Amino acid sequence: QSVLQSGRPDNDILLYWPIHDFWQQPGDRLLPHFNVHSRGWFEAQPIGKTAKHLWNRGYAFDYVSDRQLATAKAGKSGTIRLPGSSYGVVVVPPCDCMPALTLQNLISLARAGATVGFESHLPKDSPGFANLEKQRAKFKRALREVKLGPATGKFQEAKIGNGRVLVGELESALAGADVAREAMFDHAGLMCLRRAYDNGHDYFIANRGEQEIDDWITLARRGHSVVLMDGLSGRVGAGELRPGADGKAQVHVQLAPGQSVVLRMLAQKHVDGPVWADWRLAGSPGEIKGTWRVEFIAGGPTLPRSIQTDQLASWTEFGGAEAQRFAGTARYSIAFDAPDASVKQWLLDFGKVCQSLRVRLNGRDWGTLIMPPFRVVVDEMKPTSNLLEVEVTNVSANRIRDLDRRGVKWKNFHDINFVNLNYKPFDASEWPLYDSGLLGPVTVAAIAP
């Protein structure tokens, strides 16, 4: 959050939201609603499809309205300036209706040197009935300024003043406008957010897929050096940059499913300091087996009894009714021997955890993990009798479920009270039980020196 709240936005595209097409859509609903909890009304519109395509292909964009476009100014080198940021192009998704003033503003930006792209086709008419003939006349006069030339590939171009208007297939037009995309989005599940600051660019990169990423990725921004930062552990190190086939910078990332990293690109400065080291396993992981002692140490409504188990599972399965309604923390402990006393570093992987955990090995705290991957690298392991203690905290869903099933009045709000997603009275009594605790498997693997 510190990184993403600093600097300034670094998005290339202003994506126009043709709200008048939505308002004028055919149907018998005079007041179409923008529902917060469902996205069908947005995704069914052309802008929804365009936005999804841009995101999936790694193009960075911000939405812009008619009113915001009225304040946009053309900057140096064809940029488009709005308070707080500048952009390389305005993209208009397929739309039929556009206010004459908005079309005039877009053409004025082009005349001053900006690039405006219309996906598929130009707008066809001015919206609404207020001063319709007058607005239509303004709309048509503005549209006549766009004199498209012959198709160049999959788009047409019109020169207007110092800028241009592009009409046609979206990505072809963006390539014609020299708008770069983040190619890392080609890796299934990999995504990023990008910020700019005076000395370079920051990337927040996350693996939201199901497969580990261990590869070189190409960046749309150039830099002289790079620093990688892990926000969960605090680990920081200088990364390795290399030029890609197209001359763009590439950096190596190793991200498990659910893992993220902050990458800081420095435009001019060279980084001196510890090197960011990716790790490699020296062998196959082995499961830590034996008898786990499970003690419920904090939470409520009451603390379930302690148990011992040889098989890890949700505590809702083996702890009885008290464990099924419990929200809080349980401590799992087990003693185990190191598979190889000569190994210096080990990877402890806790598998599935519901929902967060704190790790201690032989009395030393190795951190708190709040999201996957639930694993830590340790470098202090004895040949025998290592004591592993894991404190796992679940979410409060099972306790809320129990309160509503027993009719306990716990929703003590006097203004709006609780509603569900459909704005009906909130009731969790029919919720399923949520898995809780350490589900594993817990494995240990040697890390190659």
PDB file of N, CA, C and O in Angstrom, residues 156-195:
ATOM      1  N   GLN A 156      -8.085   2.719 -39.960  1.00  0.00           N
ATOM      2  CA  GLN A 156      -7.958   3.887 -40.818  1.00  0.00           C
ATOM      3  C   GLN A 156      -7.488   5.070 -39.987  1.00  0.00           C
ATOM      4  O   GLN A 156      -7.694   5.113 -38.773  1.00  0.00           O
ATOM      5  N   GLU A 157      -6.874   6.037 -40.675  1.00  0.00           N
ATOM      6  CA  GLU A 157      -6.310   7.180 -39.971  1.00  0.00           C
ATOM      7  C   GLU A 157      -6.767   8.474 -40.619  1.00  0.00           C
ATOM      8  O   GLU A 157      -6.879   8.574 -41.838  1.00  0.00           O
ATOM      9  N   ALA A 158      -7.037   9.474 -39.762  1.00  0.00           N
ATOM     10  CA  ALA A 158      -7.362  10.819 -40.224  1.00  0.00           C
ATOM     11  C   ALA A 158      -6.418  11.787 -39.540  1.00  0.00           C
ATOM     12  O   ALA A 158      -6.341  11.811 -38.299  1.00  0.00           O
ATOM     13  N   LYS A 159      -5.681  12.580 -40.316  1.00  0.00           N
ATOM     14  CA  LYS A 159      -4.821  13.609 -39.758  1.00  0.00           C
ATOM     15  C   LYS A 159      -5.673  14.833 -39.436  1.00  0.00           C
ATOM     16  O   LYS A 159      -6.424  15.328 -40.284  1.00  0.00           O
ATOM     17  N   ILE A 160      -5.554  15.313 -38.202  1.00  0.00           N
ATOM     18  CA  ILE A 160      -6.287  16.512 -37.785  1.00  0.00           C
ATOM     19  C   ILE A 160      -5.292  17.404 -37.053  1.00  0.00           C
ATOM     20  O   ILE A 160      -4.842  17.058 -35.950  1.00  0.00           O
ATOM     21  N   GLY A 161      -4.939  18.539 -37.642  1.00  0.00           N
ATOM     22  CA  GLY A 161      -3.958  19.419 -37.027  1.00  0.00           C
ATOM     23  C   GLY A 161      -2.646  18.689 -36.811  1.00  0.00           C
ATOM     24  O   GLY A 161      -2.100  18.062 -37.725  1.00  0.00           O
ATOM     25  N   ASN A 162      -2.130  18.736 -35.579  1.00  0.00           N
ATOM     26  CA  ASN A 162      -0.879  18.063 -35.245  1.00  0.00           C
ATOM     27  C   ASN A 162      -1.072  16.633 -34.754  1.00  0.00           C
ATOM     28  O   ASN A 162      -0.095  15.941 -34.454  1.00  0.00           O
ATOM     29  N   GLY A 163      -2.325  16.206 -34.652  1.00  0.00           N
ATOM     30  CA  GLY A 163      -2.606  14.867 -34.147  1.00  0.00           C
ATOM     31  C   GLY A 163      -3.347  14.022 -35.158  1.00  0.00           C
ATOM     32  O   GLY A 163      -3.334  14.284 -36.354  1.00  0.00           O
ATOM     33  N   ARG A 164      -4.016  13.006 -34.655  1.00  0.00           N
ATOM     34  CA  ARG A 164      -4.675  12.072 -35.563  1.00  0.00           C
ATOM     35  C   ARG A 164      -5.807  11.344 -34.856  1.00  0.00           C
ATOM     36  O   ARG A 164      -5.850  11.248 -33.621  1.00  0.00           O
ATOM     37  N   VAL A 165      -6.705  10.813 -35.688  1.00  0.00           N
ATOM     38  CA  VAL A 165      -7.804   9.970 -35.237  1.00  0.00           C
ATOM     39  C   VAL A 165      -7.653   8.618 -35.914  1.00  0.00           C
ATOM     40  O   VAL A 165      -7.464   8.550 -37.138  1.00  0.00           O
ATOM     41  N   LEU A 166      -7.708   7.541 -35.118  1.00  0.00           N
ATOM     42  CA  LEU A 166      -7.592   6.183 -35.635  1.00  0.00           C
ATOM     43  C   LEU A 166      -8.922   5.479 -35.429  1.00  0.00           C
ATOM     44  O   LEU A 166      -9.532   5.591 -34.363  1.00  0.00           O
ATOM     45  N   VAL A 167      -9.370   4.733 -36.443  1.00  0.00           N
ATOM     46  CA  VAL A 167     -10.640   4.017 -36.373  1.00  0.00           C
ATOM     47  C   VAL A 167     -10.426   2.599 -36.874  1.00  0.00           C
ATOM     48  O   VAL A 167      -9.922   2.403 -37.994  1.00  0.00           O
ATOM     49  N   GLY A 168     -10.801   1.614 -36.067  1.00  0.00           N
ATOM     50  CA  GLY A 168     -10.687   0.234 -36.531  1.00  0.00           C
ATOM     51  C   GLY A 168     -10.467  -0.738 -35.394  1.00  0.00           C
ATOM     52  O   GLY A 168     -10.913  -0.512 -34.259  1.00  0.00           O
ATOM     53  N   GLU A 169      -9.776  -1.835 -35.697  1.00  0.00           N
ATOM     54  CA  GLU A 169      -9.517  -2.887 -34.720  1.00  0.00           C
ATOM     55  C   GLU A 169      -8.632  -2.342 -33.602  1.00  0.00           C
ATOM     56  O   GLU A 169      -7.653  -1.640 -33.839  1.00  0.00           O
ATOM     57  N   LEU A 170      -8.995  -2.653 -32.355  1.00  0.00           N
ATOM     58  CA  LEU A 170      -8.438  -1.978 -31.198  1.00  0.00           C
ATOM     59  C   LEU A 170      -6.927  -2.134 -31.088  1.00  0.00           C
ATOM     60  O   LEU A 170      -6.188  -1.144 -31.037  1.00  0.00           O
ATOM     61  N   GLU A 171      -6.433  -3.360 -31.054  1.00  0.00           N
ATOM     62  CA  GLU A 171      -5.001  -3.547 -30.822  1.00  0.00           C
ATOM     63  C   GLU A 171      -4.159  -3.051 -31.985  1.00  0.00           C
ATOM     64  O   GLU A 171      -3.047  -2.570 -31.787  1.00  0.00           O
ATOM     65  N   SER A 172      -4.672  -3.151 -33.196  1.00  0.00           N
ATOM     66  CA  SER A 172      -3.936  -2.608 -34.335  1.00  0.00           C
ATOM     67  C   SER A 172      -3.804  -1.095 -34.217  1.00  0.00           C
ATOM     68  O   SER A 172      -2.739  -0.527 -34.479  1.00  0.00           O
ATOM     69  N   ALA A 173      -4.889  -0.443 -33.785  1.00  0.00           N
ATOM     70  CA  ALA A 173      -4.844   1.006 -33.605  1.00  0.00           C
ATOM     71  C   ALA A 173      -3.898   1.379 -32.469  1.00  0.00           C
ATOM     72  O   ALA A 173      -3.154   2.362 -32.565  1.00  0.00           O
ATOM     73  N   LEU A 174      -3.883   0.598 -31.384  1.00  0.00           N
ATOM     74  CA  LEU A 174      -2.976   0.894 -30.278  1.00  0.00           C
ATOM     75  C   LEU A 174      -1.523   0.716 -30.696  1.00  0.00           C
ATOM     76  O   LEU A 174      -0.645   1.490 -30.291  1.00  0.00           O
ATOM     77  N   ALA A 175      -1.259  -0.303 -31.510  1.00  0.00           N
ATOM     78  CA  ALA A 175       0.095  -0.467 -32.028  1.00  0.00           C
ATOM     79  C   ALA A 175       0.474   0.720 -32.910  1.00  0.00           C
ATOM     80  O   ALA A 175       1.608   1.208 -32.866  1.00  0.00           O
ATOM     81  N   GLY A 176      -0.486   1.192 -33.720  1.00  0.00           N
ATOM     82  CA  GLY A 176      -0.238   2.362 -34.541  1.00  0.00           C
ATOM     83  C   GLY A 176       0.001   3.614 -33.726  1.00  0.00           C
ATOM     84  O   GLY A 176       0.664   4.552 -34.191  1.00  0.00           O
ATOM     85  N   ALA A 177      -0.523   3.639 -32.497  1.00  0.00           N
ATOM     86  CA  ALA A 177      -0.328   4.778 -31.600  1.00  0.00           C
ATOM     87  C   ALA A 177       0.869   4.579 -30.678  1.00  0.00           C
ATOM     88  O   ALA A 177       1.097   5.395 -29.770  1.00  0.00           O
ATOM     89  N   ASP A 178       1.648   3.506 -30.880  1.00  0.00           N
ATOM     90  CA  ASP A 178       2.840   3.206 -30.086  1.00  0.00           C
ATOM     91  C   ASP A 178       2.530   3.026 -28.601  1.00  0.00           C
ATOM     92  O   ASP A 178       3.294   3.462 -27.732  1.00  0.00           O
ATOM     93  N   VAL A 179       1.394   2.405 -28.303  1.00  0.00           N
ATOM     94  CA  VAL A 179       1.029   2.116 -26.916  1.00  0.00           C
ATOM     95  C   VAL A 179       1.517   0.714 -26.571  1.00  0.00           C
ATOM     96  O   VAL A 179       1.123  -0.264 -27.213  1.00  0.00           O
ATOM     97  N   ALA A 180       2.373   0.618 -25.568  1.00  0.00           N
ATOM     98  CA  ALA A 180       2.943  -0.670 -25.177  1.00  0.00           C
ATOM     99  C   ALA A 180       2.047  -1.360 -24.158  1.00  0.00           C
ATOM    100  O   ALA A 180       1.354  -0.708 -23.379  1.00  0.00           O
ATOM    101  N   ARG A 181       2.062  -2.675 -24.179  1.00  0.00           N
ATOM    102  CA  ARG A 181       1.332  -3.456 -23.191  1.00  0.00           C
ATOM    103  C   ARG A 181       2.324  -4.226 -22.331  1.00  0.00           C
ATOM    104  O   ARG A 181       3.497  -4.398 -22.708  1.00  0.00           O
ATOM    105  N   GLU A 182       1.858  -4.679 -21.181  1.00  0.00           N
ATOM    106  CA  GLU A 182       2.678  -5.510 -20.304  1.00  0.00           C
ATOM    107  C   GLU A 182       2.515  -6.970 -20.724  1.00  0.00           C
ATOM    108  O   GLU A 182       1.485  -7.591 -20.480  1.00  0.00           O
ATOM    109  N   ALA A 183       3.556  -7.513 -21.357  1.00  0.00           N
ATOM    110  CA  ALA A 183       3.476  -8.869 -21.897  1.00  0.00           C
ATOM    111  C   ALA A 183       3.403  -9.929 -20.814  1.00  0.00           C
ATOM    112  O   ALA A 183       3.076 -11.085 -21.112  1.00  0.00           O
ATOM    113  N   MET A 184       3.678  -9.572 -19.549  1.00  0.00           N
ATOM    114  CA  MET A 184       3.597 -10.568 -18.489  1.00  0.00           C
ATOM    115  C   MET A 184       2.178 -11.122 -18.342  1.00  0.00           C
ATOM    116  O   MET A 184       1.990 -12.222 -17.817  1.00  0.00           O
ATOM    117  N   PHE A 185       1.154 -10.381 -18.810  1.00  0.00           N
ATOM    118  CA  PHE A 185      -0.215 -10.871 -18.740  1.00  0.00           C
ATOM    119  C   PHE A 185      -0.426 -12.113 -19.601  1.00  0.00           C
ATOM    120  O   PHE A 185      -1.444 -12.782 -19.470  1.00  0.00           O
ATOM    121  N   ASP A 186       0.528 -12.431 -20.482  1.00  0.00           N
ATOM    122  CA  ASP A 186       0.425 -13.649 -21.281  1.00  0.00           C
ATOM    123  C   ASP A 186       0.634 -14.895 -20.428  1.00  0.00           C
ATOM    124  O   ASP A 186       0.251 -15.993 -20.833  1.00  0.00           O
ATOM    125  N   HIS A 187       1.292 -14.757 -19.275  1.00  0.00           N
ATOM    126  CA  HIS A 187       1.402 -15.866 -18.326  1.00  0.00           C
ATOM    127  C   HIS A 187       0.062 -16.007 -17.602  1.00  0.00           C
ATOM    128  O   HIS A 187      -0.435 -15.035 -17.023  1.00  0.00           O
ATOM    129  N   ALA A 188      -0.509 -17.169 -17.618  1.00  0.00           N
ATOM    130  CA  ALA A 188      -1.826 -17.379 -17.017  1.00  0.00           C
ATOM    131  C   ALA A 188      -1.829 -16.948 -15.554  1.00  0.00           C
ATOM    132  O   ALA A 188      -1.048 -17.459 -14.744  1.00  0.00           O
ATOM    133  N   GLY A 189      -2.680 -15.980 -15.226  1.00  0.00           N
ATOM    134  CA  GLY A 189      -2.841 -15.537 -13.849  1.00  0.00           C
ATOM    135  C   GLY A 189      -1.929 -14.419 -13.418  1.00  0.00           C
ATOM    136  O   GLY A 189      -2.133 -13.827 -12.360  1.00  0.00           O
ATOM    137  N   LEU A 190      -0.898 -14.091 -14.207  1.00  0.00           N
ATOM    138  CA  LEU A 190       0.033 -13.049 -13.813  1.00  0.00           C
ATOM    139  C   LEU A 190      -0.535 -11.682 -14.167  1.00  0.00           C
ATOM    140  O   LEU A 190      -1.056 -11.477 -15.268  1.00  0.00           O
ATOM    141  N   MET A 191      -0.457 -10.734 -13.220  1.00  0.00           N
ATOM    142  CA  MET A 191      -0.975  -9.388 -13.450  1.00  0.00           C
ATOM    143  C   MET A 191      -0.097  -8.385 -12.739  1.00  0.00           C
ATOM    144  O   MET A 191       0.737  -8.743 -11.902  1.00  0.00           O
ATOM    145  N   CYS A 192      -0.280  -7.099 -13.078  1.00  0.00           N
ATOM    146  CA  CYS A 192       0.498  -6.063 -12.406  1.00  0.00           C
ATOM    147  C   CYS A 192      -0.275  -4.761 -12.363  1.00  0.00           C
ATOM    148  O   CYS A 192      -1.194  -4.533 -13.161  1.00  0.00           O
ATOM    149  N   LEU A 193       0.098  -3.920 -11.412  1.00  0.00           N
ATOM    150  CA  LEU A 193      -0.289  -2.517 -11.361  1.00  0.00           C
ATOM    151  C   LEU A 193       1.000  -1.710 -11.416  1.00  0.00           C
ATOM    152  O   LEU A 193       2.015  -2.114 -10.827  1.00  0.00           O
ATOM    153  N   ARG A 194       0.969  -0.568 -12.077  1.00  0.00           N
ATOM    154  CA  ARG A 194       2.198   0.191 -12.322  1.00  0.00           C
ATOM    155  C   ARG A 194       2.027   1.635 -11.860  1.00  0.00           C
ATOM    156  O   ARG A 194       0.996   2.256 -12.102  1.00  0.00           O
ATOM    157  N   ARG A 195       3.057   2.159 -11.206  1.00  0.00           N
ATOM    158  CA  ARG A 195       3.085   3.550 -10.771  1.00  0.00           C
ATOM    159  C   ARG A 195       4.385   4.188 -11.266  1.00  0.00           C
ATOM    160  O   ARG A 195       5.384   3.504 -11.503  1.00  0.00           O
TER     161      ARG A 195
END
